Amino acid sequence: MLFRSLPFLPYLTFENEVTWRGAQLRDAWRSSRGNSLVIGLDYDHAALVSRSFARTGAAQAPFSADSNKKTIGLYGEHTFNLRGGRTIFSTGGRVDRISVDTVDTPLKTNFVPSTTTFTVFNPSVGVKQELVPGLRAHATAGRAFVPADASALTGFTTNIVGGRTQINQGNPDLKPEHSVSFDAGLEWLSPTTHADVTYFQTRVDD
């Protein structure tokens, strides 16, 4: 008996198309010689389209549903210059309102779309202190976040595998991954030299 292996034929199994659009507004004021305020507004809309293909090239239901994410972020930072600039203190924060939704997806008949919306606040603070002319100590602390993807937050999918029904449902109450970062160090600045030694620490939760 003669066995002959068919040649491997590369083909496109899946692809994702992401479309981004948005706008940014930013302004700054100087209330006095030593104080300044920066505020801004961001809007971002990301649309994800997923496609899947059989070996013949025919389209088939993708694993992930199509989704949209809309973000409106408002931020501000106030900087204080004290003691003739020998002490610089800054504090700020950002509020993001995020809406995530999965939508009807061509060929994906086992899926029910849904929507969730949540708000995240992230503060920050920093200080620089001149110890002697040319030598400054500095430290900052702040929080950041990474939201889960749409499939983890929204949607309801059913699959029948081996005669059993498997259900995958997004959790709209799933908290974003948060990180709190801290750094502290010393900076030396002279007409010919600039050196900075800094210690960083980041803790990630959720």
XYZ file of C-alpha atoms in Angstrom:
206
model
C 0.000 0.000 0.000
C 1.353 3.365 -0.975
C 0.843 6.319 1.358
C 1.302 9.806 0.021
C 1.061 12.902 2.196
C -0.755 15.854 0.759
C 1.399 18.964 0.661
C 0.726 21.511 3.386
C -1.172 24.404 1.937
C -0.793 27.627 3.962
C -4.050 29.490 4.329
C -5.469 32.354 6.347
C -7.286 30.957 9.418
C -8.348 34.180 11.076
C -7.833 37.931 11.050
C -8.806 40.920 13.171
C -9.469 44.428 11.918
C -9.336 47.280 14.442
C -10.540 50.774 13.572
C -9.584 53.653 15.857
C -10.918 57.184 15.919
C -11.016 59.885 18.538
C -10.104 63.396 19.603
C -7.956 65.087 22.232
C -8.314 68.521 23.831
C -5.702 70.017 26.159
C -5.079 73.400 27.718
C -2.746 74.875 30.326
C -2.960 77.890 32.618
C -0.361 79.590 34.765
C -2.139 81.082 37.766
C 1.060 82.622 39.120
C 4.772 82.539 38.452
C 5.159 79.306 40.375
C 1.877 77.491 39.741
C 0.449 75.881 36.599
C -2.610 73.800 35.770
C -3.057 71.386 32.855
C -6.434 69.870 31.996
C -7.478 67.684 29.092
C -10.257 65.621 27.586
C -9.792 62.464 25.499
C -12.357 60.585 23.417
C -11.544 57.243 21.860
C -13.623 54.711 19.920
C -12.168 51.342 18.931
C -14.137 48.889 16.767
C -12.935 45.281 16.427
C -14.095 43.004 13.606
C -13.068 39.322 13.680
C -13.064 36.937 10.719
C -12.368 33.210 10.460
C -11.821 30.999 7.410
C -11.990 27.304 6.588
C -9.212 25.513 4.721
C -11.137 26.042 1.482
C -11.089 29.815 2.055
C -14.804 30.003 2.872
C -15.792 32.298 5.735
C -16.924 30.674 8.986
C -18.007 31.865 12.423
C -15.125 33.554 14.263
C -14.137 32.525 17.781
C -14.499 36.089 19.135
C -17.476 38.348 18.511
C -17.199 41.823 17.000
C -16.987 44.531 19.645
C -16.759 48.259 20.333
C -15.077 50.202 23.118
C -15.763 53.892 23.789
C -13.707 55.863 26.289
C -14.126 59.406 27.575
C -11.277 60.536 29.833
C -10.934 63.762 31.804
C -7.611 64.568 33.474
C -5.870 67.390 35.280
C -2.543 68.132 36.949
C -1.565 71.059 39.176
C 2.119 71.903 39.685
C 3.372 74.102 42.534
C 6.840 75.698 42.549
C 7.840 76.628 46.100
C 10.874 78.272 47.674
C 12.039 79.759 44.414
C 11.757 76.466 42.535
C 13.772 74.447 45.065
C 10.628 72.453 45.847
C 8.285 71.293 43.081
C 5.084 69.522 44.009
C 2.505 68.127 41.575
C -0.800 66.350 42.031
C -3.269 65.115 39.465
C -5.876 62.586 38.511
C -7.771 61.079 35.607
C -11.355 59.797 35.345
C -12.263 57.401 32.524
C -15.808 56.421 31.571
C -15.630 53.272 29.445
C -18.410 51.541 27.548
C -17.773 48.074 26.108
C -20.225 46.161 23.951
C -20.206 43.065 21.813
C -22.412 43.180 18.698
C -24.130 40.788 16.314
C -21.425 39.006 14.349
C -21.919 37.460 10.889
C -22.110 33.629 10.966
C -21.859 33.535 14.777
C -25.367 32.234 15.532
C -24.643 30.887 19.027
C -23.912 34.303 20.508
C -26.018 36.928 22.329
C -24.418 40.413 22.525
C -24.540 42.721 25.550
C -23.098 45.989 26.923
C -21.413 47.168 30.122
C -20.184 50.562 31.313
C -17.841 51.417 34.172
C -15.849 54.348 35.585
C -12.222 54.323 36.765
C -10.339 57.020 38.721
C -6.541 57.105 38.899
C -4.688 59.688 41.021
C -1.007 60.660 40.922
C 1.370 62.737 43.044
C 5.005 63.777 42.712
C 7.648 65.912 44.436
C 11.155 67.194 43.676
C 13.332 68.687 46.387
C 16.689 70.424 45.930
C 19.121 69.168 48.563
C 22.160 71.184 47.495
C 22.713 73.159 44.266
C 22.639 70.613 41.411
C 21.354 67.693 43.483
C 17.621 66.900 43.729
C 15.659 64.137 45.394
C 12.461 63.102 43.611
C 9.558 60.723 44.159
C 6.279 59.951 42.397
C 3.330 57.647 42.998
C 0.351 56.867 40.829
C -2.204 54.321 39.783
C -3.011 52.935 36.325
C -5.380 50.314 34.939
C -5.956 47.887 32.056
C -9.584 46.914 31.291
C -10.479 43.369 30.335
C -11.374 42.680 26.715
C -14.956 42.702 25.485
C -15.417 38.919 25.564
C -14.551 38.823 29.285
C -17.011 41.612 30.113
C -19.971 41.012 27.804
C -21.716 38.443 25.625
C -23.281 35.008 26.061
C -22.042 32.056 23.988
C -23.227 28.459 23.879
C -21.346 25.566 22.289
C -22.165 21.852 22.098
C -19.032 19.730 22.540
C -19.263 15.950 22.859
C -22.990 16.144 23.520
C -22.563 18.650 26.336
C -23.526 22.304 26.235
C -20.769 24.719 27.210
C -21.743 28.264 28.231
C -19.399 31.247 28.268
C -20.794 34.458 29.719
C -18.999 37.778 30.147
C -18.912 39.304 33.628
C -19.913 43.004 33.511
C -18.756 43.433 37.126
C -15.206 42.264 36.382
C -12.822 44.886 37.773
C -10.038 46.308 35.592
C -6.491 45.233 36.357
C -5.002 47.963 38.575
C -1.372 48.793 39.209
C 0.096 51.143 41.806
C 3.594 52.411 40.997
C 6.106 54.221 43.189
C 9.557 55.549 42.382
C 12.174 57.538 44.285
C 15.655 58.656 43.386
C 18.390 61.252 43.195
C 19.190 63.492 40.224
C 22.479 65.337 39.658
C 22.527 68.161 37.124
C 25.516 70.313 36.187
C 26.592 72.142 33.012
C 28.469 69.022 31.870
C 26.777 66.119 33.669
C 23.265 64.734 34.130
C 22.856 61.595 36.197
C 19.781 59.992 37.751
C 19.485 56.941 39.993
C 15.901 55.791 40.580
C 14.203 52.897 42.357
C 10.893 51.644 40.892
C 8.214 49.454 42.422
C 4.886 48.362 40.862
C 2.133 46.289 42.424
C -0.585 44.762 40.214
C -4.010 43.738 41.553
C -7.203 42.137 40.123
